[in-house]
Each structure stands twice: as C-alpha cells, then as structure tokens.
Amino acid sequence: MAGGKMKKDKPQRGSSAAGAASNPHFQGGISFHKSKGQHILKNPLLVDSIVQKAGIKSTDVILEIGPGTGNLTKKLLEAGKSVIAVELDPRMVLELQRRFQGTPLSNRLKVIQGDVLKCDLPYFDICVANIPYQISSPLTFKLLAHRPLFRAAVIMFQREFAMRLVAQPGDPLYCRLSVNTQLLARVSHLLKVGKNNFRPPPKVDSSVVRIEPRGPLAPVNFKEWDGLVRICFNRKNKTIGSIFRQKSVLSILEKNYRTLQALQLTEKAPSDDMEMALDVSTLGETLGDLSMDDDGNDDDDMEMDDGDAKRADFKEKVLAVLKEGKFEEKRSSKLAQADFMHLLSLFNKAGIHFS
C-alpha cells in the first residue's frame, strides 16, 4: 500500500454491494489487491501485541507506512502523541480520513498520500509499519538513512526476509543484507505472524522485526564497504582466497587501482554524519529482497592467468593482503562485522579500493 506502482482498476459490472458480496477481500466496501501488497491485519490481538512490543511513549511522533483502513492506526493514535501515515492508495487515504473524522483522534493524524520511497519523510520518533513486501530492502535502508535518527522501527516483513535481517555468521540465511543492516542497526526478531492473520492472506508467513539505528555511524565509506561485501557474498560459500583469484574480481579491482594511481587520489570516508547518511541509502539500491547471494558457477569463476606481468603483480598484491589478514581460507558466510571491517582496512592500506 505504501510503495510500488498503482494500477487503475477496471470498472466492474453490477453494484459495489454485489462486488463486495462476491469478493471476500473487502473492508468498508474497499477491495484489497494482493498484487499491490495490500494485506490488512485483521487480528485485533496481534495489532495490540505489535503496539505493545513497539514500546511507544505518550510523547512519540509515530510514522506508519501503509496504514490501509486504519486498524493499526487507531491503536497507535491512542498510544502516542501523533501519527504520520504514508499511504499510496487514494481509496485507503479517503477511508482513513473518513474513519477518524469528527473523533478526538482526528487532529493527531496526518495523512501523506504518496510513495514512501519517493517522499521526504518528516521527523518521527518511532516507525510502525505493515509494508508491501516488494519494497522491503529499499525501505529498510531509506529509514536507516533518515536524519535525525529515530529510536526504533517495528516492521512486518515477509518471514524469510526478516530472518535474513537477523541472521548471524554461520547461519544458512546470513547474507549481504544481514551484514549491511547490522552494520547500521541492532536488529531483533519480535514475533512470527501466520498468513491467516491477514485479509486477504498472503502466500507466506510474516515476522515482526525491531530495528534500532546505531549512532554514531561506523567510520567507513559505505560505497567501499558495500563493494567489498558484494564481492564476498557473490560466492559466500567459497573461500575468500578463491573469490579474489577470479578473473572478473581482479579485473574490477585492478581498474580501480590504476585509475586512482593515475589521478593520484585516495579514497576518504565522508566528512560528516549527514554525508555518511546519504551513502547509507546506497546499501539497499542493488539488494534484491530474497535473492541476495549466488553460489552457482559461471564463466567469471575462471582464475586470472599470470601471462601479463602487471596483472600478475596486481594479483600478488591482492593475495598478499589476504595472507596478511589470514583470510585466504575463510568464508564470507562465517565472517563477522569486525572481520569485514579489518579486511577492508587492509585492502585500502594497500591502495586497493572497491568504488
């Protein structure tokens, strides 16, 4: 509801009442569309549990994404100071305004109609959201790039995506998404939500996750960081030594190395927190929601031959970095944040960069 493109609905024959009778996915005369990620929470006990676990204070400004018809919105308005609701579907916006019009809660609700990924978000203390699952990655990193920092976000995700967010080194679902998110935030799993708690029910189960931004940000160039992590998790179950012997990887790194040498420049971390925050959003730009890693084989797995002296020298330079940090036989799937940070610092010290 809060993200993605809206499609115009074709007019249906017969009255709206007849349509509602024939389609079970209605509330207040409004039909819900699975293709647009519209799955409304229908279990009041679950709504109460989410609000309770969010830890909302009476002074909190709450950002709600994808409020739909307002089942969760009502509880949020009762718990906090005010609610800013971002909703893409104009039908839902009208229903939301109609629901609270003339009530004591109406003056504490602000509704923004638009795509949350394109909106400039105002100040908020806490975010509570039941989002369209297709925007999970970009929304997560948009929120983590928001300034000033908020206290926490409590978000309903597709279960597998949620478990990737909280996965630790060695877990089967540990991936680039896990590493990038946990660099920026503390992430914890709150509760599993079965698909039958929604109208209409989605095809998969969901989970509610709590995300607490870390502050201040780690002193790292996030484009550099993501460049390294992307390479490492492209074949996460191979050894690091094997990954960095690949022809395609060495070619990219050597090109960066030669370019920086020619320009006599060195990469530097962003100068302030706001500039660093802008780079944070880039971490989610190329993340697919569930196809984060690829452990298949292709032509790019070929190791670079040593026929050219310059290429051979550069390859030895890269392998020397791995040897110095004792990374040759380690695997990305088992490396922690500190390991990736150490590996990046060793490469940068050797003049090798990833962006």
Coordinates of C-alpha atoms in Angstrom, one line a residue, residues 31-256:
S31 CA -11.4 -4.2 -2.2
F32 CA -7.8 -5.2 -1.4
H33 CA -5.3 -6.2 -4.1
K34 CA -2.6 -8.8 -3.4
S35 CA -0.6 -7.5 -6.5
K36 CA -0.2 -4.1 -4.7
G37 CA 0.9 -5.7 -1.4
Q38 CA -2.4 -4.9 0.3
H39 CA -2.8 -7.4 3.1
I40 CA -4.7 -5.9 6.1
L41 CA -4.2 -7.1 9.6
K42 CA -7.5 -8.5 10.8
N43 CA -6.5 -10.0 14.2
P44 CA -7.0 -7.4 16.9
L45 CA -4.9 -9.3 19.4
L46 CA -2.0 -9.2 17.0
V47 CA -2.4 -5.5 16.5
D48 CA -2.4 -5.0 20.3
S49 CA 0.8 -7.1 20.6
I50 CA 2.6 -5.1 17.9
V51 CA 1.8 -1.8 19.6
Q52 CA 2.9 -3.2 23.0
K53 CA 6.2 -4.6 21.7
A54 CA 6.9 -1.3 19.9
G55 CA 7.4 0.4 23.3
I56 CA 5.6 3.6 22.3
K57 CA 5.8 6.6 24.6
S58 CA 2.9 9.1 25.1
T59 CA 5.2 11.8 23.6
D60 CA 6.2 9.9 20.5
V61 CA 5.6 11.0 16.9
I62 CA 4.8 7.8 15.1
L63 CA 5.4 7.1 11.4
E64 CA 3.1 4.5 10.0
I65 CA 3.7 3.1 6.5
G66 CA 0.8 1.5 4.7
P67 CA -2.0 2.2 7.2
G68 CA -4.7 0.8 4.9
T69 CA -8.1 1.2 6.6
G70 CA -6.6 2.2 9.9
N71 CA -6.9 -0.9 12.2
L72 CA -3.3 -0.3 13.5
T73 CA -3.5 3.5 13.1
K74 CA -6.2 3.7 15.8
K75 CA -4.1 1.9 18.4
L76 CA -1.1 4.0 17.5
L77 CA -3.0 7.2 17.9
E78 CA -4.2 6.0 21.4
A79 CA -0.6 5.2 22.4
G80 CA 1.4 8.1 21.1
K81 CA 1.3 11.9 20.6
S82 CA 0.6 11.8 16.9
V83 CA 0.7 9.6 13.8
I84 CA 2.0 10.5 10.4
A85 CA 0.6 7.9 8.0
V86 CA 2.0 7.4 4.4
E87 CA -0.4 5.7 2.0
L88 CA -0.2 5.3 -1.7
D89 CA -3.7 4.2 -2.5
P90 CA -6.1 7.2 -2.6
R91 CA -9.1 4.9 -1.7
M92 CA -7.3 4.0 1.5
V93 CA -6.5 7.6 2.2
L94 CA -10.2 8.6 1.9
E95 CA -11.2 5.7 4.1
L96 CA -8.6 6.6 6.7
Q97 CA -9.7 10.2 6.9
R98 CA -13.4 9.2 7.0
R99 CA -12.8 6.8 9.8
F100 CA -11.3 9.4 12.2
Q101 CA -13.2 12.4 11.0
G102 CA -15.1 14.1 13.9
T103 CA -13.3 12.0 16.5
P104 CA -10.9 13.3 19.2
L105 CA -8.1 11.5 17.4
S106 CA -8.5 13.3 14.1
N107 CA -6.3 16.3 15.0
R108 CA -3.4 14.0 15.9
L109 CA -3.4 12.2 12.5
K110 CA -1.6 13.5 9.4
V111 CA -2.0 11.5 6.2
I112 CA 0.5 11.8 3.4
Q113 CA -0.6 10.3 0.1
G114 CA 2.3 9.1 -2.0
D115 CA 5.0 6.5 -2.5
V116 CA 7.0 6.2 0.7
L117 CA 10.2 5.5 -1.3
K118 CA 9.8 8.9 -3.1
C119 CA 8.5 11.0 -0.2
D120 CA 10.7 13.2 2.0
L121 CA 9.9 11.8 5.5
P122 CA 9.3 14.3 8.3
Y123 CA 10.7 13.9 11.9
F124 CA 9.5 10.9 13.8
D125 CA 10.4 9.1 17.0
I126 CA 9.4 5.6 16.0
C127 CA 8.1 3.8 12.9
V128 CA 5.5 1.1 12.9
A129 CA 4.6 -0.5 9.6
N130 CA 2.9 -3.4 7.8
I131 CA 4.5 -2.8 4.4
P132 CA 4.2 -4.2 0.9
Y133 CA 6.9 -6.9 0.9
Q134 CA 8.3 -5.9 -2.5
I135 CA 9.7 -2.7 -1.0
S136 CA 11.4 -4.3 2.0
S137 CA 15.1 -3.7 1.0
P138 CA 14.9 -0.1 -0.2
L139 CA 12.5 1.0 2.6
T140 CA 14.8 -0.5 5.3
F141 CA 17.8 1.5 4.0
K142 CA 15.8 4.6 3.4
L143 CA 14.7 4.6 7.0
L144 CA 18.3 3.9 8.2
A145 CA 19.5 6.9 6.1
H146 CA 16.9 9.2 7.7
R147 CA 18.1 12.1 9.8
P148 CA 17.7 12.9 12.6
L149 CA 17.9 9.3 13.8
F150 CA 14.7 7.7 15.1
R151 CA 14.6 5.5 18.2
A152 CA 13.3 2.3 16.6
A153 CA 11.3 0.8 13.7
V154 CA 8.9 -2.1 14.2
I155 CA 8.1 -3.6 10.8
M156 CA 6.2 -6.5 9.4
F157 CA 8.3 -8.3 6.8
Q158 CA 8.0 -11.5 4.8
R159 CA 9.4 -14.1 7.2
E160 CA 12.4 -15.2 5.1
F161 CA 13.4 -11.6 4.6
A162 CA 13.1 -10.9 8.3
M163 CA 15.2 -14.0 9.2
R164 CA 17.9 -12.7 6.8
L165 CA 17.9 -9.4 8.6
V166 CA 18.7 -11.1 12.0
A167 CA 20.9 -13.9 10.7
Q168 CA 24.3 -14.3 12.3
P169 CA 27.6 -15.6 10.8
G170 CA 27.3 -19.3 10.1
D171 CA 23.5 -19.2 9.7
P172 CA 22.3 -20.5 6.4
L173 CA 20.4 -17.2 5.7
Y174 CA 23.4 -15.0 6.6
C175 CA 24.0 -12.7 3.6
R176 CA 24.9 -9.3 2.4
L177 CA 21.6 -7.9 3.7
S178 CA 22.4 -9.2 7.1
V179 CA 25.9 -7.6 7.1
N180 CA 24.8 -4.3 5.8
T181 CA 21.8 -3.9 8.1
Q182 CA 23.6 -5.0 11.2
L183 CA 26.4 -2.5 10.4
L184 CA 23.9 0.3 10.8
A185 CA 21.4 -1.1 13.3
R186 CA 20.7 -3.6 16.1
V187 CA 18.0 -6.0 14.7
S188 CA 15.9 -8.3 16.7
H189 CA 13.0 -10.7 15.9
L190 CA 9.8 -10.0 17.9
L191 CA 7.2 -12.4 16.7
K192 CA 6.1 -14.7 13.9
V193 CA 2.8 -13.9 12.2
G194 CA 0.8 -16.6 10.3
K195 CA -0.7 -15.7 6.9
N196 CA -4.2 -16.3 8.2
N197 CA -3.9 -13.1 10.3
F198 CA -4.3 -11.0 7.1
R199 CA -7.1 -10.2 4.7
P200 CA -6.5 -11.3 2.0
P201 CA -4.0 -13.9 3.3
P202 CA -0.5 -13.7 1.6
K203 CA 1.2 -16.8 0.3
V204 CA 3.8 -16.8 3.0
D205 CA 4.2 -16.2 6.7
S206 CA 5.5 -13.0 8.1
S207 CA 7.6 -11.8 11.0
V208 CA 7.8 -8.6 13.0
V209 CA 11.3 -7.2 13.5
R210 CA 12.6 -4.3 15.6
I211 CA 15.3 -2.2 14.1
E212 CA 17.3 0.3 16.3
P213 CA 19.7 2.5 14.4
R214 CA 23.3 2.7 15.7
G215 CA 24.7 6.1 16.4
P216 CA 27.2 7.5 15.6
L217 CA 27.7 5.7 12.3
A218 CA 30.7 3.5 11.8
P219 CA 33.7 5.4 10.4
V220 CA 33.6 3.7 7.0
N221 CA 33.0 4.7 3.4
F222 CA 29.7 2.8 2.7
K223 CA 30.3 2.6 -1.0
E224 CA 33.6 1.0 -0.4
W225 CA 32.1 -1.3 2.3
D226 CA 29.3 -2.4 0.0
G227 CA 31.7 -3.0 -2.9
L228 CA 33.7 -5.4 -0.7
V229 CA 30.7 -7.2 0.8
R230 CA 29.0 -7.6 -2.6
I231 CA 32.1 -9.4 -4.0
C232 CA 32.4 -11.6 -0.9
F233 CA 28.8 -12.7 -0.8
N234 CA 28.6 -13.3 -4.6
R235 CA 30.0 -16.7 -3.8
K236 CA 29.6 -16.7 0.0
N237 CA 30.5 -20.4 0.5
K238 CA 33.8 -20.2 -1.4
T239 CA 37.0 -19.3 0.4
I240 CA 37.9 -15.6 0.3
G241 CA 41.2 -16.7 -1.5
S242 CA 39.2 -18.4 -4.2
I243 CA 36.9 -15.4 -4.7
F244 CA 39.7 -12.9 -5.1
R245 CA 41.5 -15.1 -7.6
Q246 CA 38.6 -14.8 -10.0
K247 CA 39.3 -13.0 -13.3
S248 CA 36.2 -10.7 -13.1
V249 CA 37.0 -9.6 -9.5
L250 CA 40.7 -8.9 -10.2
S251 CA 39.8 -7.0 -13.3
I252 CA 37.5 -4.6 -11.5
L253 CA 39.9 -4.1 -8.6
E254 CA 42.9 -3.5 -10.9
K255 CA 40.9 -1.0 -13.0
N256 CA 40.1 1.0 -9.8

